[in-house]
Short mmCIF file of C-alpha atoms in Angstrom, two decimals:
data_model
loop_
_atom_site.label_atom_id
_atom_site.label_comp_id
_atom_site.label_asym_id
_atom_site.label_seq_id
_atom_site.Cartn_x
_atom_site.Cartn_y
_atom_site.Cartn_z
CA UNK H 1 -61.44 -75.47 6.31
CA UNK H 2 -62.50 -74.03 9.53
CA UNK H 3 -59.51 -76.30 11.54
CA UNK H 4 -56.77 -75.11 8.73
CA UNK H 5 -58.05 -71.18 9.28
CA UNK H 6 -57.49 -71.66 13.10
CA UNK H 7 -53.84 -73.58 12.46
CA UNK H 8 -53.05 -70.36 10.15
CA UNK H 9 -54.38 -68.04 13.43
CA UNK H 10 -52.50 -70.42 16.06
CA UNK H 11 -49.99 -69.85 13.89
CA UNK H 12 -49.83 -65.95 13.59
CA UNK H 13 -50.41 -66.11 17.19
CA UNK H 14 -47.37 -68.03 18.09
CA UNK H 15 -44.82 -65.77 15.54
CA UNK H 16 -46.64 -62.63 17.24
CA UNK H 17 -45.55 -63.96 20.53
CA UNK H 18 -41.86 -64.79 19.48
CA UNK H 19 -41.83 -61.04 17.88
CA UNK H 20 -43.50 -59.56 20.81
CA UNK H 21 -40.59 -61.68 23.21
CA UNK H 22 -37.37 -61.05 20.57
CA UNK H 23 -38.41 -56.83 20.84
CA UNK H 24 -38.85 -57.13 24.79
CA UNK H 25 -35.83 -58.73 25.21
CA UNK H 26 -33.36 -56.86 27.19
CA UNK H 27 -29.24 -56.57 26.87
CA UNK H 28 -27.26 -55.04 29.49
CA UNK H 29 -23.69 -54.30 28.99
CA UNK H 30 -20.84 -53.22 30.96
CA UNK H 31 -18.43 -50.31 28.68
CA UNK H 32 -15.32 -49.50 30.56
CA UNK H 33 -12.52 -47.01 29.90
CA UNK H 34 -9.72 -45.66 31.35
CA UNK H 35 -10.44 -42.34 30.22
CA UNK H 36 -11.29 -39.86 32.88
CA UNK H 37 -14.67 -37.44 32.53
CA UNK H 38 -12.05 -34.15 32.25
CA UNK H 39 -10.87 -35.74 28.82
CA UNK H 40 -14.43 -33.82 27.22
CA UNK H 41 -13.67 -33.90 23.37
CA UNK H 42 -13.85 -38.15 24.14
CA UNK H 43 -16.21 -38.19 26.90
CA UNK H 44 -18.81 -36.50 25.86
CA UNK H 45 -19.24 -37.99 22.31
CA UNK H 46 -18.95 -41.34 24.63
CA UNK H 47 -21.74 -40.40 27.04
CA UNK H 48 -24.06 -39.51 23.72
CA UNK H 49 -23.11 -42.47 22.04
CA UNK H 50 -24.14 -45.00 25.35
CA UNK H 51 -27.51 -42.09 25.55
CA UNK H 52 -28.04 -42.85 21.64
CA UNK H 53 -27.99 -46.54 21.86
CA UNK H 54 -30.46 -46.69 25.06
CA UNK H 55 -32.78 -43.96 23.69
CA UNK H 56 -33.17 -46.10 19.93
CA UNK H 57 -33.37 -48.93 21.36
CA UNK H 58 -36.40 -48.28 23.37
CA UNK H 59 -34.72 -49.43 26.56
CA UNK H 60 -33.96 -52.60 25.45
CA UNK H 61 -29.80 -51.90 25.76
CA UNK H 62 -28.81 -50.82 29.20
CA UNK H 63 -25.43 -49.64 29.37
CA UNK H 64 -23.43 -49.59 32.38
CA UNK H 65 -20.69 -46.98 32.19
CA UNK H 66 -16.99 -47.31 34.29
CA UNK H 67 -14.87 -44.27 33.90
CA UNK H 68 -11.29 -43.29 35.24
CA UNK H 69 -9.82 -46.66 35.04
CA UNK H 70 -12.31 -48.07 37.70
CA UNK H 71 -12.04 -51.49 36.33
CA UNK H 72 -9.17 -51.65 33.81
CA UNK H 73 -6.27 -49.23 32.53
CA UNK H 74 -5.32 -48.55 29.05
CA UNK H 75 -2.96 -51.18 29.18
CA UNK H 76 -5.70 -54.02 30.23
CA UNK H 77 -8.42 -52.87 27.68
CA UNK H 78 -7.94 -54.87 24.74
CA UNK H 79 -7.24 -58.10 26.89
CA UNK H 80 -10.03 -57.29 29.25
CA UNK H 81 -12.70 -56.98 26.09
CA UNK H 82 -11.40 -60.11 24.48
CA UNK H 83 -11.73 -62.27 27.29
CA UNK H 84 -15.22 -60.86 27.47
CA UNK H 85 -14.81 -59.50 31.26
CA UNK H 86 -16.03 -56.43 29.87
CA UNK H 87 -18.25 -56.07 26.73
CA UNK H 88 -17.30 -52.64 25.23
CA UNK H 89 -14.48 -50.21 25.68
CA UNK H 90 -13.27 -46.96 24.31
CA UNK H 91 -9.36 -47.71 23.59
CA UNK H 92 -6.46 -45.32 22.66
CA UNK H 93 -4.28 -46.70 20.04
CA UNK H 94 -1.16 -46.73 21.66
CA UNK H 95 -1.98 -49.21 24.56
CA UNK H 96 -2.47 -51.87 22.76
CA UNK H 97 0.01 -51.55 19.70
CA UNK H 98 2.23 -54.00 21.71
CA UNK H 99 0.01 -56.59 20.72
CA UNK H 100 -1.51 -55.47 17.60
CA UNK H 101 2.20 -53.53 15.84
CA UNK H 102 -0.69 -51.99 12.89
CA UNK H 103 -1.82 -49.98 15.64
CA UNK H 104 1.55 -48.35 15.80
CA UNK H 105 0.89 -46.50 12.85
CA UNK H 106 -0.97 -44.17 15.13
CA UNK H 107 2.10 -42.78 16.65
CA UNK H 108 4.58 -42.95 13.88
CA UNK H 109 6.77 -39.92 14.16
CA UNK H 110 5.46 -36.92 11.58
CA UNK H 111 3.22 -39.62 9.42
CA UNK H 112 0.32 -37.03 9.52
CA UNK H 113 0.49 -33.53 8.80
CA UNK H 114 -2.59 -32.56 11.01
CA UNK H 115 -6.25 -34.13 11.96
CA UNK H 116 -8.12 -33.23 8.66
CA UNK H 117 -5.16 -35.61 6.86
CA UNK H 118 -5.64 -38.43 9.49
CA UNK H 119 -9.71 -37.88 9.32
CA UNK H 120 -9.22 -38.13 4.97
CA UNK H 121 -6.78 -41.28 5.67
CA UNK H 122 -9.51 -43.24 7.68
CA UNK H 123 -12.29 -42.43 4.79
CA UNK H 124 -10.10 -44.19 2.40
CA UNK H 125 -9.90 -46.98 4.30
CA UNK H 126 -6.84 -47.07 6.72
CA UNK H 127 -8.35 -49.22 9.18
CA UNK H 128 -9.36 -51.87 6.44
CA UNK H 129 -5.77 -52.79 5.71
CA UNK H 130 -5.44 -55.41 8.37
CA UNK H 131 -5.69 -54.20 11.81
CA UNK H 132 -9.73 -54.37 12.37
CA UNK H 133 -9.41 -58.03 10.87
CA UNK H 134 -6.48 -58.96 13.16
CA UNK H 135 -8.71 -57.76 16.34
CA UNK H 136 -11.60 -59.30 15.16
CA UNK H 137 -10.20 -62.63 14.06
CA UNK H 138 -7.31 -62.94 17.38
CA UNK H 139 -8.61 -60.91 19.93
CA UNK H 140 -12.56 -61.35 19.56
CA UNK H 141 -12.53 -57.64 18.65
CA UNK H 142 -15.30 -56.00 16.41
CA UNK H 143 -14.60 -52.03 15.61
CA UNK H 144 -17.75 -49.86 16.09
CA UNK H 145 -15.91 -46.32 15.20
CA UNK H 146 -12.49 -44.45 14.78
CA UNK H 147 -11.91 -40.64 15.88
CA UNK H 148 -8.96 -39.09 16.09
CA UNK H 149 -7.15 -37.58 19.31
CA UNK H 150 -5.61 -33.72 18.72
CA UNK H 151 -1.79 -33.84 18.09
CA UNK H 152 1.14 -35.80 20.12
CA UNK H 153 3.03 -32.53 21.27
CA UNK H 154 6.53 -32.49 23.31
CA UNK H 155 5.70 -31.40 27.39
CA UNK H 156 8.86 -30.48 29.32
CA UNK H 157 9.96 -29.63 32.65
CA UNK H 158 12.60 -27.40 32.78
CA UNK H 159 13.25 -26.01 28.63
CA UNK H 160 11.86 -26.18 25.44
CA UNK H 161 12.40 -28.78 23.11
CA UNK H 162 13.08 -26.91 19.61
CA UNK H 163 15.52 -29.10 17.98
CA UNK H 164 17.12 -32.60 17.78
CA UNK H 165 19.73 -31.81 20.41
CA UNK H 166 16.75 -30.73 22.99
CA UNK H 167 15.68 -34.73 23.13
CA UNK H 168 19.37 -36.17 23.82
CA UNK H 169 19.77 -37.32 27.55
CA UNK H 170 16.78 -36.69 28.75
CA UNK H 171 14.46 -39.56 30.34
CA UNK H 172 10.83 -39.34 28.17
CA UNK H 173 7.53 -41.12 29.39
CA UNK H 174 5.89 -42.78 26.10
CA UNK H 175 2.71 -44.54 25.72
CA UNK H 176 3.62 -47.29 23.26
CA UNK H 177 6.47 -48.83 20.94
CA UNK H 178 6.24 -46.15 18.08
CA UNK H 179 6.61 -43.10 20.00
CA UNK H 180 9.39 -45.05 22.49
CA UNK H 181 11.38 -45.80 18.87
CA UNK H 182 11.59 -42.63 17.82
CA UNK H 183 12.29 -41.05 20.96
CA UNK H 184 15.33 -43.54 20.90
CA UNK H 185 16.30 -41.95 17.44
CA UNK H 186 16.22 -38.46 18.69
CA UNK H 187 18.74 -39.72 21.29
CA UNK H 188 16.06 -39.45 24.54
CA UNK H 189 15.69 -42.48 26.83
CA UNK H 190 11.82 -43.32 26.55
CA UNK H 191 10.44 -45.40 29.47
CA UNK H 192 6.50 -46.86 29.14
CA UNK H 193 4.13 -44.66 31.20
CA UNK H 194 0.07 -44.53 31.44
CA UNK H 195 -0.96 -40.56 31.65
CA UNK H 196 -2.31 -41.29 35.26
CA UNK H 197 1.46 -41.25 36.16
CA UNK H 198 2.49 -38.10 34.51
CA UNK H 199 1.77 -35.80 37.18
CA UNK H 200 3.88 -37.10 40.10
CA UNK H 201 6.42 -38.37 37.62
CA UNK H 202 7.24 -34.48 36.34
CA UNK H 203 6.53 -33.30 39.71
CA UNK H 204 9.27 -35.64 41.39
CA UNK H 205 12.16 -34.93 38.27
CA UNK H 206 11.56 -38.93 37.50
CA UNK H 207 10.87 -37.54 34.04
CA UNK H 208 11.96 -34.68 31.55
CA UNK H 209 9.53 -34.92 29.07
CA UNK H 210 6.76 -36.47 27.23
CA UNK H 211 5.12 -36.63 23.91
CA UNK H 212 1.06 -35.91 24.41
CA UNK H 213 -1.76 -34.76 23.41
CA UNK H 214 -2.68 -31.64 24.90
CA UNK H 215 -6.09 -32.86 25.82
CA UNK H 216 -3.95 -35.56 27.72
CA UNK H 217 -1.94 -32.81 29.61
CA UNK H 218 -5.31 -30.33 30.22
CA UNK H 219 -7.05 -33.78 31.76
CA UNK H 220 -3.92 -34.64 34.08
CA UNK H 221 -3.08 -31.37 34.97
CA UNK H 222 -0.09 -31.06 33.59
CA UNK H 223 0.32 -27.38 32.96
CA UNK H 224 1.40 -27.07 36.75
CA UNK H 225 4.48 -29.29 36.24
CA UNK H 226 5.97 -29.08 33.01
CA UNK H 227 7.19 -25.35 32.02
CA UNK H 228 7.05 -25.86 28.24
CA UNK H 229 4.87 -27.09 25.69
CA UNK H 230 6.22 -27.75 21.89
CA UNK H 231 3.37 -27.51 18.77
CA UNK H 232 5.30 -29.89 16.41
CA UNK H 233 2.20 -32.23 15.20
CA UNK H 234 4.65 -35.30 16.66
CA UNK H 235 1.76 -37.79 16.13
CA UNK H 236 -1.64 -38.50 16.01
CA UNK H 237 -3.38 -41.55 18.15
CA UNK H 238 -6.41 -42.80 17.67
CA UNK H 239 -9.70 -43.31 19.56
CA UNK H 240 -11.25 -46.88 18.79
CA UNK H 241 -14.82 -47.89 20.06
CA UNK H 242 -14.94 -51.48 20.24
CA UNK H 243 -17.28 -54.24 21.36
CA UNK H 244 -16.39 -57.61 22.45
CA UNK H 245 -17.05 -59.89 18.66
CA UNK H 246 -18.87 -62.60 20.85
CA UNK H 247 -21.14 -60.20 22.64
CA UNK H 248 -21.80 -58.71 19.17
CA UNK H 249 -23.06 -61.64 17.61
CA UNK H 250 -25.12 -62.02 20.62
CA UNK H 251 -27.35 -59.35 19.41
CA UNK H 252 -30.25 -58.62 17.29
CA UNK H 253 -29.55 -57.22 13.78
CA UNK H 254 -31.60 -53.81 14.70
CA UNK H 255 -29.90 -53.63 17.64
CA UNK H 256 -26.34 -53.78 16.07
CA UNK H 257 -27.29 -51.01 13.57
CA UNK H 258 -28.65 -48.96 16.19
CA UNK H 259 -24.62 -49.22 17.83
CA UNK H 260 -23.75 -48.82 14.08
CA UNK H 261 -25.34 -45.85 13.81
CA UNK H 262 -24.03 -44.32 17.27
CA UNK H 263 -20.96 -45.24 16.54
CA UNK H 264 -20.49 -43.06 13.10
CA UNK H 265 -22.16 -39.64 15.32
CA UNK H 266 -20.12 -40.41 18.00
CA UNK H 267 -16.94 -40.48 15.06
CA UNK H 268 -18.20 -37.41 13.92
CA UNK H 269 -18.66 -35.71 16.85
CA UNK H 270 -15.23 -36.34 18.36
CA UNK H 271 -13.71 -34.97 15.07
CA UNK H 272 -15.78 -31.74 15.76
CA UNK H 273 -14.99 -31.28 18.79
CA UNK H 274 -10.97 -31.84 17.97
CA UNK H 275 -11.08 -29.09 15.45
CA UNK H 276 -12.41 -26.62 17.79
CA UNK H 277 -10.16 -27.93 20.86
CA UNK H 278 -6.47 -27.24 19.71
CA UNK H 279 -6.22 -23.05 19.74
CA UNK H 280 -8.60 -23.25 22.99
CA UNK H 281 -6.50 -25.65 24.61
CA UNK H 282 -3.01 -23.67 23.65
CA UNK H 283 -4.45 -20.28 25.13
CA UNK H 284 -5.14 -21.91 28.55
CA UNK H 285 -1.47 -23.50 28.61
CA UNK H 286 -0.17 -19.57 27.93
CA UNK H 287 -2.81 -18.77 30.77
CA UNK H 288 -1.77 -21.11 33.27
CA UNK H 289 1.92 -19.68 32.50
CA UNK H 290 3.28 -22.44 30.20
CA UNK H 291 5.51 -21.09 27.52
CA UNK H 292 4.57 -22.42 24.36
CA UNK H 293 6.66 -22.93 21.45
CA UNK H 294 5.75 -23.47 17.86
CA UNK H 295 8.79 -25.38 16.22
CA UNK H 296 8.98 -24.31 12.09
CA UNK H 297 8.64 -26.46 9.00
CA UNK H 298 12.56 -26.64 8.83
CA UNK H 299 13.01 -28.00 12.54
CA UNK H 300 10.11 -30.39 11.58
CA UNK H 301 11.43 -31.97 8.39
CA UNK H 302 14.79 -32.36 10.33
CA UNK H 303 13.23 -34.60 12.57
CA UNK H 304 11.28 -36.63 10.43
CA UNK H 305 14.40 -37.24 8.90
CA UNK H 306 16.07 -38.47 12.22
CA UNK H 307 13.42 -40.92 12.76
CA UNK H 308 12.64 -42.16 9.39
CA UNK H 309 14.19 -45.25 10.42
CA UNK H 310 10.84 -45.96 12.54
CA UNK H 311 8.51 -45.34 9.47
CA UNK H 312 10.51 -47.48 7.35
CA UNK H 313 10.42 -50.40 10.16
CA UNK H 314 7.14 -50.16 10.07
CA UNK H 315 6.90 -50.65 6.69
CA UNK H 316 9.08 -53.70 6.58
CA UNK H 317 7.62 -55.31 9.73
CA UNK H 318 3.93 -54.87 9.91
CA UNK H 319 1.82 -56.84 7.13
CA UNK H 320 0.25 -54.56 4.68
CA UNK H 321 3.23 -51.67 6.24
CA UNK H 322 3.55 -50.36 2.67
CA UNK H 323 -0.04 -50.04 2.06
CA UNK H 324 -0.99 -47.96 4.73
CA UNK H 325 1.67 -45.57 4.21
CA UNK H 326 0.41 -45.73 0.78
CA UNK H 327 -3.25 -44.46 2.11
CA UNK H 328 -1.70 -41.48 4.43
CA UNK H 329 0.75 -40.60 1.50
CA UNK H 330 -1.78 -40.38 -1.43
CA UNK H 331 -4.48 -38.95 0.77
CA UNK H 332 -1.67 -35.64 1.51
CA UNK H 333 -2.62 -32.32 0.73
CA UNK H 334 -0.95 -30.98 -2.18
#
């Protein structure tokens, strides 16, 4: 009796020590972004999110943060985090739609009619239609969150772009295949450009236009080279907090609800902040002597018109197409 009680206490002793080792172990991981610290409304939901994760978890996650493109560019993310050279990231949607065309539904031309319809879309399930499968089961991709970015709006350098005729000649910088289709449609020539580019590219007369956000065009400064701005609700991107799948599975279950966790306040803040960004952002274009234009609901439903043939493209050529317009459609405001 008295050698079983002291197996049972060995015993305890031994899973103590294992518990006592699993909660001291420590994970240290490296989240990179090309996003700058001026783009607020997504860095500072970012910075709480890495604060949240290292705070809960007692100090056993260290996160090391790389801002401004120090290690990759928008372009590189999803690559970089599926090779594992990096083990989380905060992507736009538009850099990698070349490789995952789902993620083009982020930048389909007049989809959305503002953030509260994209924000309704992704609690119905938008997301589950495909594309966070395809990056998790291709590119070693697991999803942590989804937030949306303020409107796509039209900068220009030298007038205002009010109708269909305003896009034809002119030489646009785009961010990924959607927006480059329908600029095509609208008879512009769209050429592939990160926002780090924008700047000099105005500046110089290399480019006429391009379809932003205007948190894009407060963050690069572009209110000192293009003269006009254009409120049309072109498109709305997507912010997508991601982990590497491998590095995920790596860690404990507490500590992956812990990210979990993060991940829906850091959601929620972004959307917040959004909602209270737009009107603030337009007054300081008007301040800093941009003219800005609202175009109407009849210049609008001309131009979804022109580039329907991008929408229905989509449809037809990305699996599950149908479905997700099916989401955006029946989650509409009346």
């Amino acid at each position: 009796m008295i050698r079983f009680a002291k197996t049972i206490v060995a015993g305890v002793m031994l899973m103590g020590t294992a518990l006592a080792a699993q909660a001291q172990e420590t994970f240290e991981l490296t989240f990179s972004t090309y996003l700058p610290p001026t783009y607020e409304y997504v860095w500072k939901p970012v910075e709480a999110f890495v604060k949240t994760v290292e705070d809960k978890s007692d100090g056993r996650v260290k996160i090391k943060v790389f801002h401004s493109a120090q290690l990759f560019d928008g372009y590189d993310e999803l690559q970089a985090l599926s090779r594992g050279d990096i083990d989380i990231t905060n992507m736009t949607g538009t850099y990698p739609s070349g490789t995952i065309p789902a993620l083009t539904l982020f930048t389909l031309p007049f989809v959305f009619d503002d953030v509260a319809h994209m924000e309704r879309a992704l609690a119905a399930g938008l997301a589950d239609q495909g594309m966070k499968q395809e990056l998790n089961d291709k590119h070693d991709v697991v999803i942590l969150g989804l937030a949306p970015w303020d409107p796509y709006e039209f900068y220009s350098r030298s007038t205002p772009i009010l109708s269909e005729s305003d896009f034809v000649g002119k030489v646009w910088a785009t961010s990924g295949s959607s927006d480059a289709k329908a600029i095509q449609l609208l008879g512009g020539s769209p050429t592939g450009m990160p926002s780090s580019e924008l700047y000099l590219s105005f500046d110089r007369g290399v480019i006429d236009g391009t379809p932003r956000p205007l948190l894009t065009g407060i963050g690069r400064s572009l209110y000192e080279v293009a003269k006009h701005l254009t409120i049309s609700n072109f498109a709305i991107d997507t912010s997508i907090l991601a982990i590497n799948r491998q590095r995920w599975e790596s860690l404990p279950a507490d500590v992956q609800q812990i990210m979990l966790d993060a991940a829906s306040e850091r959601d929620r803040d972004q959307i917040a902040r959004v909602r209270s960004f737009v009107e603030e952002a337009i007054a300081k274009y008007e301040e800093a002597g941009v003219a800005v234009h609202r175009m109407d609901a009849e210049a609008v439903s001309k131009l979804r018109q022109a580039t329907k043939a991008a929408v229905d493209e989509f449809a037809s050529t990305v699996e599950n197409g149908e479905k997700y317009l099916e989401i955006i459609e029946s989650t509409r405001n009346p």
